mmCIF file of C-alpha atoms (C1' of nucleotides) in Angstrom:
data_model
loop_
_atom_site.group_PDB
_atom_site.id
_atom_site.type_symbol
_atom_site.label_atom_id
_atom_site.label_comp_id
_atom_site.label_asym_id
_atom_site.label_seq_id
_atom_site.Cartn_x
_atom_site.Cartn_y
_atom_site.Cartn_z
ATOM 1 C CA MET A 123 -40.263 -0.176 9.545
ATOM 2 C CA THR A 124 -41.496 -3.369 11.126
ATOM 3 C CA THR A 125 -39.424 -5.136 13.770
ATOM 4 C CA ALA A 126 -38.539 -7.858 11.285
ATOM 5 C CA GLU A 127 -37.253 -5.240 8.806
ATOM 6 C CA ARG A 128 -35.253 -3.485 11.419
ATOM 7 C CA LEU A 129 -33.667 -6.845 12.400
ATOM 8 C CA ILE A 130 -32.717 -7.513 8.834
ATOM 9 C CA GLU A 131 -31.409 -4.019 8.403
ATOM 10 C CA SER A 132 -29.257 -4.365 11.553
ATOM 11 C CA MET A 133 -27.959 -7.719 10.537
ATOM 12 C CA HIS A 134 -27.026 -6.279 7.151
ATOM 13 C CA THR A 135 -25.077 -3.482 8.783
ATOM 14 C CA LEU A 136 -23.244 -5.705 11.298
ATOM 15 C CA LEU A 137 -22.467 -8.377 8.697
ATOM 16 C CA TRP A 138 -20.718 -5.777 6.590
ATOM 17 C CA GLU A 139 -18.923 -4.293 9.613
ATOM 18 C CA ARG A 140 -18.015 -7.398 11.627
ATOM 19 C CA GLY A 141 -18.712 -10.434 9.372
ATOM 20 C CA TYR A 142 -20.886 -13.374 10.162
ATOM 21 C CA SER A 143 -18.875 -15.061 12.981
ATOM 22 C CA GLY A 144 -18.163 -11.624 14.429
ATOM 23 C CA THR A 145 -21.778 -10.661 14.735
ATOM 24 C CA SER A 146 -23.710 -11.865 17.728
ATOM 25 C CA PRO A 147 -27.516 -12.109 17.987
ATOM 26 C CA ARG A 148 -27.285 -9.861 20.894
ATOM 27 C CA ALA A 149 -25.600 -7.112 18.959
ATOM 28 C CA VAL A 150 -28.218 -7.336 16.192
ATOM 29 C CA GLN A 151 -30.984 -7.181 18.724
ATOM 30 C CA GLU A 152 -29.476 -4.104 20.393
ATOM 31 C CA LEU A 153 -28.982 -2.203 17.105
ATOM 32 C CA ALA A 154 -32.500 -3.104 16.027
ATOM 33 C CA GLY A 155 -34.000 -2.187 19.373
ATOM 34 C CA ALA A 156 -35.583 -5.566 19.667
ATOM 35 C CA GLY A 157 -35.527 -8.164 22.363
ATOM 36 C CA GLN A 158 -34.165 -11.717 22.359
ATOM 37 C CA GLY A 159 -37.618 -13.267 22.133
ATOM 38 C CA SER A 160 -38.579 -10.881 19.289
ATOM 39 C CA MET A 161 -35.724 -12.002 17.080
ATOM 40 C CA TYR A 162 -36.341 -15.666 17.644
ATOM 41 C CA HIS A 163 -40.061 -15.134 16.959
ATOM 42 C CA HIS A 164 -39.360 -13.715 13.461
ATOM 43 C CA PHE A 165 -36.373 -15.846 12.507
ATOM 44 C CA ARG A 166 -35.452 -19.508 13.131
ATOM 45 C CA SER A 167 -31.771 -18.725 14.058
ATOM 46 C CA LYS A 168 -28.913 -16.337 13.518
ATOM 47 C CA ALA A 169 -28.218 -18.011 10.164
ATOM 48 C CA GLY A 170 -31.880 -17.581 9.045
ATOM 49 C CA LEU A 171 -31.756 -13.905 9.752
ATOM 50 C CA ALA A 172 -28.326 -13.625 8.051
ATOM 51 C CA VAL A 173 -29.705 -15.275 4.902
ATOM 52 C CA ALA A 174 -32.566 -12.569 4.793
ATOM 53 C CA ALA A 175 -29.846 -9.897 5.199
ATOM 54 C CA GLU A 176 -27.842 -11.445 2.372
ATOM 55 C CA LEU A 177 -30.752 -11.272 0.070
ATOM 56 C CA GLN A 178 -31.188 -7.571 0.903
ATOM 57 C CA MET A 179 -27.444 -7.006 0.189
ATOM 58 C CA SER A 180 -27.724 -8.822 -3.095
ATOM 59 C CA ASP A 181 -30.743 -6.670 -4.182
ATOM 60 C CA GLU A 182 -29.063 -3.371 -3.269
ATOM 61 C CA LEU A 183 -25.816 -4.466 -4.979
ATOM 62 C CA LYS A 184 -27.579 -5.384 -8.177
ATOM 63 C CA HIS A 185 -29.203 -2.015 -8.394
ATOM 64 C CA GLN A 186 -25.945 -0.196 -7.851
ATOM 65 C CA ILE A 187 -24.120 -2.241 -10.365
ATOM 66 C CA THR A 188 -26.834 -1.944 -13.047
ATOM 67 C CA ALA A 189 -26.734 1.854 -12.565
ATOM 68 C CA ARG A 190 -22.958 1.878 -13.046
ATOM 69 C CA LEU A 191 -22.744 -0.444 -16.060
ATOM 70 C CA ASP A 192 -25.481 1.673 -17.726
ATOM 71 C CA SER A 193 -23.761 4.910 -16.963
ATOM 72 C CA GLY A 194 -21.049 5.240 -19.640
ATOM 73 C CA SER A 195 -21.330 5.311 -23.384
ATOM 74 C CA THR A 196 -18.293 3.271 -24.252
ATOM 75 C CA THR A 197 -17.390 -0.175 -23.025
ATOM 76 C CA ARG A 198 -14.362 1.208 -21.335
ATOM 77 C CA GLU A 199 -16.451 3.864 -19.512
ATOM 78 C CA LYS A 200 -18.877 1.214 -18.336
ATOM 79 C CA VAL A 201 -16.153 -0.964 -16.979
ATOM 80 C CA ALA A 202 -14.446 2.140 -15.429
ATOM 81 C CA ALA A 203 -17.742 3.044 -13.717
ATOM 82 C CA PHE A 204 -17.988 -0.500 -12.302
ATOM 83 C CA LEU A 205 -14.411 -0.316 -10.927
ATOM 84 C CA THR A 206 -14.655 3.173 -9.603
ATOM 85 C CA LEU A 207 -13.933 3.920 -5.991
ATOM 86 C CA ASP A 208 -16.827 3.833 -3.566
ATOM 87 C CA GLU A 209 -17.395 6.296 -0.864
ATOM 88 C CA ASN A 210 -15.800 3.953 1.670
ATOM 89 C CA VAL A 211 -13.489 1.366 0.091
ATOM 90 C CA LEU A 212 -12.128 0.309 3.457
ATOM 91 C CA ARG A 213 -15.417 -1.382 4.401
ATOM 92 C CA GLY A 214 -14.742 -3.836 1.728
ATOM 93 C CA CYS A 215 -17.437 -5.661 -0.389
ATOM 94 C CA ARG A 216 -20.212 -6.739 1.858
ATOM 95 C CA LEU A 217 -20.542 -10.064 0.074
ATOM 96 C CA GLY A 218 -16.950 -10.722 -0.722
ATOM 97 C CA ARG A 219 -15.850 -10.422 2.866
ATOM 98 C CA LEU A 220 -18.305 -13.050 3.996
ATOM 99 C CA VAL A 221 -16.908 -15.827 1.875
ATOM 100 C CA GLN A 222 -13.665 -15.651 3.921
ATOM 101 C CA ASP A 223 -15.620 -16.856 6.951
ATOM 102 C CA ALA A 224 -15.477 -20.647 7.308
ATOM 103 C CA ALA A 225 -18.875 -20.637 9.036
ATOM 104 C CA VAL A 226 -20.413 -19.072 5.979
ATOM 105 C CA VAL A 227 -18.746 -21.324 3.481
ATOM 106 C CA ASP A 228 -19.633 -24.390 5.467
ATOM 107 C CA ASP A 229 -23.286 -23.641 5.375
ATOM 108 C CA ASP A 230 -24.777 -23.823 1.875
ATOM 109 C CA SER A 231 -27.774 -21.734 2.807
ATOM 110 C CA LEU A 232 -25.478 -18.901 3.677
ATOM 111 C CA ARG A 233 -23.108 -19.349 0.748
ATOM 112 C CA ALA A 234 -25.604 -19.868 -2.052
ATOM 113 C CA PRO A 235 -27.022 -16.230 -2.183
ATOM 114 C CA ILE A 236 -23.414 -14.942 -2.442
ATOM 115 C CA ALA A 237 -22.463 -17.342 -5.195
ATOM 116 C CA ALA A 238 -25.558 -16.508 -7.127
ATOM 117 C CA THR A 239 -24.903 -12.788 -6.878
ATOM 118 C CA PHE A 240 -21.344 -13.208 -8.053
ATOM 119 C CA ASP A 241 -22.551 -15.168 -11.014
ATOM 120 C CA TRP A 242 -25.115 -12.446 -11.833
ATOM 121 C CA ILE A 243 -22.491 -9.759 -11.630
ATOM 122 C CA GLN A 244 -20.101 -11.602 -13.962
ATOM 123 C CA ASP A 245 -22.883 -12.170 -16.419
ATOM 124 C CA GLN A 246 -23.688 -8.408 -16.538
ATOM 125 C CA ILE A 247 -20.083 -7.472 -17.125
ATOM 126 C CA ARG A 248 -19.862 -10.237 -19.767
ATOM 127 C CA GLN A 249 -22.852 -8.735 -21.605
ATOM 128 C CA VAL A 250 -21.126 -5.279 -21.645
ATOM 129 C CA LEU A 251 -17.967 -6.796 -22.908
ATOM 130 C CA ALA A 252 -19.725 -8.865 -25.595
ATOM 131 C CA GLU A 253 -21.428 -5.729 -26.834
ATOM 132 C CA GLY A 254 -18.075 -3.991 -26.981
ATOM 133 C CA ARG A 255 -16.610 -6.877 -28.948
ATOM 134 C CA ARG A 256 -19.483 -6.726 -31.474
ATOM 135 C CA ASN A 257 -19.002 -2.903 -31.754
ATOM 136 C CA GLY A 258 -15.378 -3.351 -32.577
ATOM 137 C CA GLU A 259 -14.321 -1.578 -29.385
ATOM 138 C CA LEU A 260 -12.646 -4.788 -28.116
ATOM 139 C CA ASP A 261 -10.417 -7.247 -29.868
ATOM 140 C CA PRO A 262 -12.667 -9.937 -31.382
ATOM 141 C CA ASN A 263 -10.260 -12.613 -30.008
ATOM 142 C CA LEU A 264 -10.898 -11.713 -26.442
ATOM 143 C CA ASP A 265 -12.546 -14.295 -24.239
ATOM 144 C CA VAL A 266 -15.239 -12.171 -22.559
ATOM 145 C CA ASP A 267 -16.148 -14.819 -19.948
ATOM 146 C CA ASP A 268 -12.597 -14.900 -18.676
ATOM 147 C CA LEU A 269 -12.277 -11.125 -18.828
ATOM 148 C CA ALA A 270 -15.537 -10.560 -16.875
ATOM 149 C CA ALA A 271 -14.223 -12.870 -14.101
ATOM 150 C CA THR A 272 -11.012 -10.835 -14.120
ATOM 151 C CA ILE A 273 -12.819 -7.512 -13.799
ATOM 152 C CA LEU A 274 -14.885 -8.734 -10.860
ATOM 153 C CA ALA A 275 -11.707 -10.254 -9.305
ATOM 154 C CA VAL A 276 -9.848 -6.991 -9.619
ATOM 155 C CA ARG A 277 -12.523 -5.210 -7.679
ATOM 156 C CA GLN A 278 -12.649 -7.921 -5.017
ATOM 157 C CA GLY A 279 -8.888 -8.081 -4.755
ATOM 158 C CA ALA A 280 -8.589 -4.290 -4.633
ATOM 159 C CA TYR A 281 -10.788 -4.327 -1.554
ATOM 160 C CA VAL A 282 -8.518 -6.829 0.021
ATOM 161 C CA LEU A 283 -5.348 -4.773 -0.686
ATOM 162 C CA ALA A 284 -7.012 -1.572 0.543
ATOM 163 C CA ARG A 285 -8.097 -3.237 3.864
ATOM 164 C CA GLY A 286 -4.563 -4.620 4.285
ATOM 165 C CA ALA A 287 -3.082 -1.189 3.791
ATOM 166 C CA GLN A 288 -5.923 0.661 5.403
ATOM 167 C CA SER A 289 -5.712 2.998 2.487
ATOM 168 C CA SER A 290 -7.676 3.462 -0.660
ATOM 169 C CA GLU A 291 -4.586 3.857 -2.663
ATOM 170 C CA PRO A 292 -4.033 0.185 -3.627
ATOM 171 C CA PHE A 293 -7.626 0.131 -4.752
ATOM 172 C CA ARG A 294 -7.166 3.037 -7.007
ATOM 173 C CA ARG A 295 -3.919 1.560 -8.434
ATOM 174 C CA ALA A 296 -5.311 -1.906 -9.052
ATOM 175 C CA THR A 297 -8.390 -0.604 -10.878
ATOM 176 C CA GLN A 298 -6.320 1.832 -12.922
ATOM 177 C CA GLY A 299 -3.978 -0.906 -13.793
ATOM 178 C CA ILE A 300 -6.595 -3.006 -15.545
ATOM 179 C CA LEU A 301 -8.143 -0.006 -17.288
ATOM 180 C CA GLN A 302 -4.873 0.933 -18.928
ATOM 181 C CA LEU A 303 -4.871 -2.502 -20.616
ATOM 182 C CA LEU A 304 -8.277 -1.978 -22.243
ATOM 183 C CA PRO A 305 -8.299 -0.124 -25.639
ATOM 184 C CA ARG A 306 -9.421 3.505 -25.437
ATOM 185 C CA MET B 651 10.061 -29.211 17.238
ATOM 186 C CA THR B 652 9.895 -27.286 20.472
ATOM 187 C CA THR B 653 6.523 -26.567 22.081
ATOM 188 C CA ALA B 654 6.675 -22.919 20.968
ATOM 189 C CA GLU B 655 7.321 -24.032 17.405
ATOM 190 C CA ARG B 656 4.384 -26.449 17.508
ATOM 191 C CA LEU B 657 2.149 -23.712 18.850
ATOM 192 C CA ILE B 658 3.150 -21.355 16.015
ATOM 193 C CA GLU B 659 2.669 -24.084 13.428
ATOM 194 C CA SER B 660 -0.771 -24.914 14.846
ATOM 195 C CA MET B 661 -1.832 -21.255 14.936
ATOM 196 C CA HIS B 662 -0.666 -20.969 11.326
ATOM 197 C CA THR B 663 -2.790 -23.892 10.272
ATOM 198 C CA LEU B 664 -5.855 -22.703 12.147
ATOM 199 C CA LEU B 665 -5.579 -19.112 11.017
ATOM 200 C CA TRP B 666 -5.562 -20.292 7.435
ATOM 201 C CA GLU B 667 -8.505 -22.668 8.029
ATOM 202 C CA ARG B 668 -10.729 -20.740 10.446
ATOM 203 C CA GLY B 669 -9.431 -17.126 10.496
ATOM 204 C CA TYR B 670 -8.311 -15.107 13.518
ATOM 205 C CA SER B 671 -11.669 -14.640 15.218
ATOM 206 C CA GLY B 672 -12.637 -18.213 14.365
ATOM 207 C CA THR B 673 -9.564 -19.682 16.131
ATOM 208 C CA SER B 674 -9.644 -20.155 19.842
ATOM 209 C CA PRO B 675 -6.591 -20.584 22.043
ATOM 210 C CA ARG B 676 -8.045 -23.876 23.162
ATOM 211 C CA ALA B 677 -8.101 -25.174 19.595
ATOM 212 C CA VAL B 678 -4.457 -24.124 19.034
ATOM 213 C CA GLN B 679 -3.452 -25.844 22.263
ATOM 214 C CA GLU B 680 -5.198 -29.047 21.270
ATOM 215 C CA LEU B 681 -3.646 -29.166 17.826
ATOM 216 C CA ALA B 682 -0.202 -28.449 19.303
ATOM 217 C CA GLY B 683 -0.614 -30.951 22.096
ATOM 218 C CA ALA B 684 0.161 -28.239 24.616
ATOM 219 C CA GLY B 685 -1.666 -27.163 27.760
ATOM 220 C CA GLN B 686 -3.166 -23.783 28.582
ATOM 221 C CA GLY B 687 -0.341 -22.759 30.816
ATOM 222 C CA SER B 688 2.203 -23.727 28.219
ATOM 223 C CA MET B 689 0.821 -21.419 25.666
ATOM 224 C CA TYR B 690 0.646 -18.486 27.930
ATOM 225 C CA HIS B 691 4.141 -19.147 29.170
ATOM 226 C CA HIS B 692 5.563 -18.847 25.603
ATOM 227 C CA PHE B 693 3.240 -16.114 24.346
ATOM 228 C CA ARG B 694 1.656 -13.053 25.950
ATOM 229 C CA SER B 695 -1.754 -13.599 24.362
ATOM 230 C CA LYS B 696 -3.675 -15.038 21.442
ATOM 231 C CA ALA B 697 -2.699 -12.001 19.386
ATOM 232 C CA GLY B 698 0.993 -12.425 20.256
ATOM 233 C CA LEU B 699 0.986 -15.985 19.016
ATOM 234 C CA ALA B 700 -0.919 -14.953 15.939
ATOM 235 C CA VAL B 701 1.723 -12.342 15.056
ATOM 236 C CA ALA B 702 4.401 -15.075 15.308
ATOM 237 C CA ALA B 703 2.312 -17.281 12.993
ATOM 238 C CA GLU B 704 1.851 -14.380 10.524
ATOM 239 C CA LEU B 705 5.599 -13.912 10.330
ATOM 240 C CA GLN B 706 5.994 -17.590 9.449
ATOM 241 C CA MET B 707 3.236 -17.191 6.812
ATOM 242 C CA SER B 708 5.000 -14.212 5.367
ATOM 243 C CA ASP B 709 8.321 -16.016 5.151
ATOM 244 C CA GLU B 710 6.873 -19.078 3.450
ATOM 245 C CA LEU B 711 4.899 -17.003 1.054
ATOM 246 C CA LYS B 712 7.922 -14.858 0.061
ATOM 247 C CA HIS B 713 9.929 -17.985 -0.769
ATOM 248 C CA GLN B 714 7.158 -19.470 -2.830
ATOM 249 C CA ILE B 715 6.637 -16.187 -4.730
ATOM 250 C CA THR B 716 10.285 -15.720 -5.408
ATOM 251 C CA ALA B 717 10.479 -19.212 -6.816
ATOM 252 C CA ARG B 718 7.552 -18.500 -9.130
ATOM 253 C CA LEU B 719 8.647 -15.099 -10.367
ATOM 254 C CA ASP B 720 12.098 -16.492 -11.114
ATOM 255 C CA SER B 721 10.755 -19.557 -12.897
ATOM 256 C CA GLY B 722 9.766 -18.210 -16.366
ATOM 257 C CA SER B 723 12.085 -16.710 -19.056
ATOM 258 C CA THR B 724 9.703 -14.063 -20.392
ATOM 259 C CA THR B 725 7.856 -11.420 -18.373
ATOM 260 C CA ARG B 726 4.561 -13.048 -19.363
ATOM 261 C CA GLU B 727 5.749 -16.459 -18.167
ATOM 262 C CA LYS B 728 6.834 -15.053 -14.840
ATOM 263 C CA VAL B 729 3.452 -13.289 -14.271
ATOM 264 C CA ALA B 730 1.601 -16.494 -15.365
ATOM 265 C CA ALA B 731 3.655 -18.504 -12.871
ATOM 266 C CA PHE B 732 2.703 -16.064 -10.175
ATOM 267 C CA LEU B 733 -0.928 -16.358 -11.059
ATOM 268 C CA THR B 734 -1.016 -20.095 -11.518
ATOM 269 C CA LEU B 735 -3.395 -22.263 -9.628
ATOM 270 C CA ASP B 736 -2.291 -23.604 -6.240
ATOM 271 C CA GLU B 737 -2.855 -27.159 -5.118
ATOM 272 C CA ASN B 738 -5.812 -25.991 -3.082
ATOM 273 C CA VAL B 739 -7.351 -22.724 -4.259
ATOM 274 C CA LEU B 740 -10.395 -23.052 -1.986
ATOM 275 C CA ARG B 741 -8.328 -22.547 1.071
ATOM 276 C CA GLY B 742 -7.754 -18.961 -0.131
ATOM 277 C CA CYS B 743 -4.763 -16.784 0.584
ATOM 278 C CA ARG B 744 -3.666 -17.186 4.156
ATOM 279 C CA LEU B 745 -2.854 -13.542 4.480
ATOM 280 C CA GLY B 746 -5.594 -12.098 2.283
ATOM 281 C CA ARG B 747 -8.332 -13.864 4.262
ATOM 282 C CA LEU B 748 -7.165 -12.331 7.497
ATOM 283 C CA VAL B 749 -7.694 -8.771 6.511
ATOM 284 C CA GLN B 750 -11.484 -9.324 6.203
ATOM 285 C CA ASP B 751 -11.534 -9.887 9.965
ATOM 286 C CA ALA B 752 -12.315 -6.694 11.899
ATOM 287 C CA ALA B 753 -10.373 -7.997 14.854
ATOM 288 C CA VAL B 754 -7.272 -8.087 12.707
ATOM 289 C CA VAL B 755 -7.701 -4.757 11.008
ATOM 290 C CA ASP B 756 -8.437 -3.099 14.342
ATOM 291 C CA ASP B 757 -5.138 -4.325 15.846
ATOM 292 C CA ASP B 758 -2.121 -2.760 14.162
ATOM 293 C CA SER B 759 0.248 -5.378 15.496
ATOM 294 C CA LEU B 760 -1.813 -8.018 13.613
ATOM 295 C CA ARG B 761 -2.335 -5.957 10.480
ATOM 296 C CA ALA B 762 1.148 -4.643 10.002
ATOM 297 C CA PRO B 763 2.869 -7.901 8.997
ATOM 298 C CA ILE B 764 0.171 -8.466 6.394
ATOM 299 C CA ALA B 765 0.508 -4.972 4.904
ATOM 300 C CA ALA B 766 4.256 -5.292 4.761
ATOM 301 C CA THR B 767 4.082 -8.613 2.868
ATOM 302 C CA PHE B 768 1.583 -7.220 0.404
ATOM 303 C CA ASP B 769 3.928 -4.345 -0.239
ATOM 304 C CA TRP B 770 6.786 -6.721 -0.714
ATOM 305 C CA ILE B 771 4.910 -8.820 -3.141
ATOM 306 C CA GLN B 772 3.796 -5.817 -5.207
ATOM 307 C CA ASP B 773 7.369 -4.635 -5.353
ATOM 308 C CA GLN B 774 8.593 -7.949 -6.637
ATOM 309 C CA ILE B 775 6.028 -7.997 -9.389
ATOM 310 C CA ARG B 776 6.785 -4.363 -10.211
ATOM 311 C CA GLN B 777 10.457 -5.250 -10.697
ATOM 312 C CA VAL B 778 9.599 -8.116 -13.118
ATOM 313 C CA LEU B 779 7.274 -5.718 -15.042
ATOM 314 C CA ALA B 780 9.866 -2.922 -15.126
ATOM 315 C CA GLU B 781 12.378 -5.381 -16.548
ATOM 316 C CA GLY B 782 9.970 -6.381 -19.170
ATOM 317 C CA ARG B 783 9.355 -2.752 -20.076
ATOM 318 C CA ARG B 784 13.103 -2.167 -20.466
ATOM 319 C CA ASN B 785 13.367 -5.356 -22.639
ATOM 320 C CA GLY B 786 10.700 -4.101 -24.936
ATOM 321 C CA GLU B 787 8.342 -6.936 -23.974
ATOM 322 C CA LEU B 788 5.890 -4.499 -22.485
ATOM 323 C CA ASP B 789 4.503 -1.213 -23.777
ATOM 324 C CA PRO B 790 6.797 1.615 -22.533
ATOM 325 C CA ASN B 791 3.780 3.669 -21.519
ATOM 326 C CA LEU B 792 2.520 1.181 -19.024
ATOM 327 C CA ASP B 793 2.456 2.197 -15.423
ATOM 328 C CA VAL B 794 4.118 -0.751 -13.759
ATOM 329 C CA ASP B 795 3.171 0.273 -10.253
ATOM 330 C CA ASP B 796 -0.544 0.202 -11.074
ATOM 331 C CA LEU B 797 -0.182 -2.967 -13.038
ATOM 332 C CA ALA B 798 1.667 -4.714 -10.241
ATOM 333 C CA ALA B 799 -1.192 -3.799 -7.891
ATOM 334 C CA THR B 800 -3.671 -5.181 -10.472
ATOM 335 C CA ILE B 801 -1.906 -8.479 -10.822
ATOM 336 C CA LEU B 802 -1.786 -9.012 -7.052
ATOM 337 C CA ALA B 803 -5.478 -7.932 -6.849
ATOM 338 C CA VAL B 804 -6.522 -10.416 -9.554
ATOM 339 C CA ARG B 805 -4.958 -13.188 -7.487
ATOM 340 C CA GLN B 806 -6.626 -12.062 -4.303
ATOM 341 C CA GLY B 807 -9.961 -11.491 -5.997
ATOM 342 C CA ALA B 808 -9.718 -14.828 -7.800
ATOM 343 C CA TYR B 809 -9.502 -16.537 -4.414
ATOM 344 C CA VAL B 810 -12.594 -14.702 -3.255
ATOM 345 C CA LEU B 811 -14.605 -15.761 -6.268
ATOM 346 C CA ALA B 812 -13.430 -19.410 -5.962
ATOM 347 C CA ARG B 813 -14.422 -19.482 -2.298
ATOM 348 C CA GLY B 814 -17.790 -18.048 -3.174
ATOM 349 C CA ALA B 815 -18.385 -20.671 -5.886
ATOM 350 C CA GLN B 816 -16.638 -23.456 -4.005
ATOM 351 C CA SER B 817 -14.909 -24.141 -7.263
ATOM 352 C CA SER B 818 -11.500 -23.368 -8.700
ATOM 353 C CA GLU B 819 -13.096 -22.438 -12.117
ATOM 354 C CA PRO B 820 -13.514 -18.681 -11.403
ATOM 355 C CA PHE B 821 -9.961 -18.569 -10.272
ATOM 356 C CA ARG B 822 -8.698 -20.087 -13.520
ATOM 357 C CA ARG B 823 -10.884 -17.729 -15.545
ATOM 358 C CA ALA B 824 -9.913 -14.558 -13.700
ATOM 359 C CA THR B 825 -6.137 -15.309 -14.043
ATOM 360 C CA GLN B 826 -6.513 -16.307 -17.714
ATOM 361 C CA GLY B 827 -8.458 -13.106 -18.332
ATOM 362 C CA ILE B 828 -5.626 -10.852 -17.289
ATOM 363 C CA LEU B 829 -2.936 -12.929 -19.072
ATOM 364 C CA GLN B 830 -4.749 -12.582 -22.408
ATOM 365 C CA LEU B 831 -4.258 -8.799 -21.997
ATOM 366 C CA LEU B 832 -0.567 -9.034 -21.718
ATOM 367 C CA PRO B 833 1.431 -9.136 -24.986
ATOM 368 C CA ARG B 834 2.830 -12.464 -25.977
ATOM 369 C "C1'" DG C 1061 8.092 -25.152 31.486
ATOM 370 C "C1'" DT C 1062 3.843 -27.528 32.230
ATOM 371 C "C1'" DC C 1063 -0.304 -28.597 34.824
ATOM 372 C "C1'" DT C 1064 -4.952 -27.922 36.968
ATOM 373 C "C1'" DA C 1065 -8.169 -24.757 38.985
ATOM 374 C "C1'" DT C 1066 -10.635 -20.766 38.674
ATOM 375 C "C1'" DA C 1067 -12.724 -16.286 36.898
ATOM 376 C "C1'" DT C 1068 -15.521 -13.332 33.992
ATOM 377 C "C1'" DG C 1069 -18.049 -12.430 30.399
ATOM 378 C "C1'" DA C 1070 -20.126 -13.679 25.832
ATOM 379 C "C1'" DT C 1071 -22.617 -16.862 22.656
ATOM 380 C "C1'" DG C 1072 -26.575 -18.895 20.697
ATOM 381 C "C1'" DA C 1073 -30.713 -20.577 21.955
ATOM 382 C "C1'" DT C 1074 -35.073 -22.072 24.744
ATOM 383 C "C1'" DA C 1075 -39.081 -21.475 28.227
ATOM 384 C "C1'" DG C 1076 -42.842 -19.523 29.610
ATOM 385 C "C1'" DA C 1077 -45.177 -15.349 31.355
ATOM 386 C "C1'" DC C 1078 -47.628 -11.205 29.568
ATOM 387 C "C1'" DG D 692 -45.462 -10.359 19.231
ATOM 388 C "C1'" DT D 693 -42.558 -9.090 22.873
ATOM 389 C "C1'" DC D 694 -40.408 -9.523 27.402
ATOM 390 C "C1'" DT D 695 -37.404 -11.517 31.111
ATOM 391 C "C1'" DA D 696 -35.304 -15.552 32.948
ATOM 392 C "C1'" DT D 697 -32.452 -19.231 32.342
ATOM 393 C "C1'" DC D 698 -29.129 -22.514 30.225
ATOM 394 C "C1'" DA D 699 -25.023 -24.919 28.650
ATOM 395 C "C1'" DT D 700 -21.035 -23.909 26.427
ATOM 396 C "C1'" DC D 701 -17.178 -21.407 24.915
ATOM 397 C "C1'" DA D 702 -13.510 -17.617 24.903
ATOM 398 C "C1'" DT D 703 -9.719 -15.534 26.871
ATOM 399 C "C1'" DA D 704 -7.209 -15.246 30.158
ATOM 400 C "C1'" DT D 705 -4.918 -15.362 35.432
ATOM 401 C "C1'" DA D 706 -3.152 -17.955 39.747
ATOM 402 C "C1'" DG D 707 -0.445 -20.825 41.844
ATOM 403 C "C1'" DA D 708 1.208 -25.684 42.584
ATOM 404 C "C1'" DC D 709 4.611 -28.945 40.865
#
DNA sequence: GTCTATATGATGATAGAC
DNA sequence: GTCTATCATCATATAGAC
């Protein structure tokens, strides 16, 4: 891995763990084993490096989500796979946690990659739901745009509850709760 | 208002706006019109003042939620009232946003009031749902514990999506999406 | 109870040598 | 490309006078 790649990787890890405001350039440099000058040679600023890390987050997330939404055979199975517990729920969603940070929301270059990824995810879910509606698996009267937003919101909110409780139980409950409303 | 009350009020405002890590004692003092020494006379630390502010947040939130859950006549109306758009969705949930901050989650005295409030809210929703099930408004096979977690998660997640998009539209969609799954 | 002074370390970045 | 030195500012308090 090049120094630039290690810096991005380290920023990715720390953004997930400590958030944007909670991550100092110094901490990133230490984790990457790079010096002060090195970081500022490859990136204009902390925000510039963070944007690069966000793009990596987005890429990884898209691959994971595609794999999950493709995994089941029925609509319900696909949605269930999307909502299924991660290895480590308490870490939260790496993108979702960032939007709580005012420094991120106030800087469009930092916020835009997150917004775009959320849009992409909702659209993937919407397509799965739309197919289910065509198949007759779902009620033809359902608004699949709204329901796609709901399903993503359940996942994001489930992370919030799990972090508050420091337990994965609320995550499991919240995701089970929506699944019981979808026809088998 | 006493100085202590103004300090709590100011911390409340800034926690909501900037989060815990993003709020400095100095900023709180300025907003409250109090000096450095004054703050540390009334509170042991930044964390101590933040706990006091969290208790105020919790109190206000409980009153608002009670009012909403009591407002409708049917189960669906009550849930809809709970999920209804706030004046300013983009601010997010004052408690939900705090749990994304590692400094909050790592300090039990800061996390506990949030966890307790989330538990309280879920229990209130659960009671509304349980009554609806007894009434025959809801399917008797529904797990109301899970569904209560889902409904709170939708609200929390809807805030996350709205902040990401810097628009209240995803909030509206996500909440409508779950309501269309509840029987009329 | 409130004020000013002071302390210690971190933050985010720049300068310039190598 | 990477390193060390340096910088101004801020964060989170503590000390002690008034």
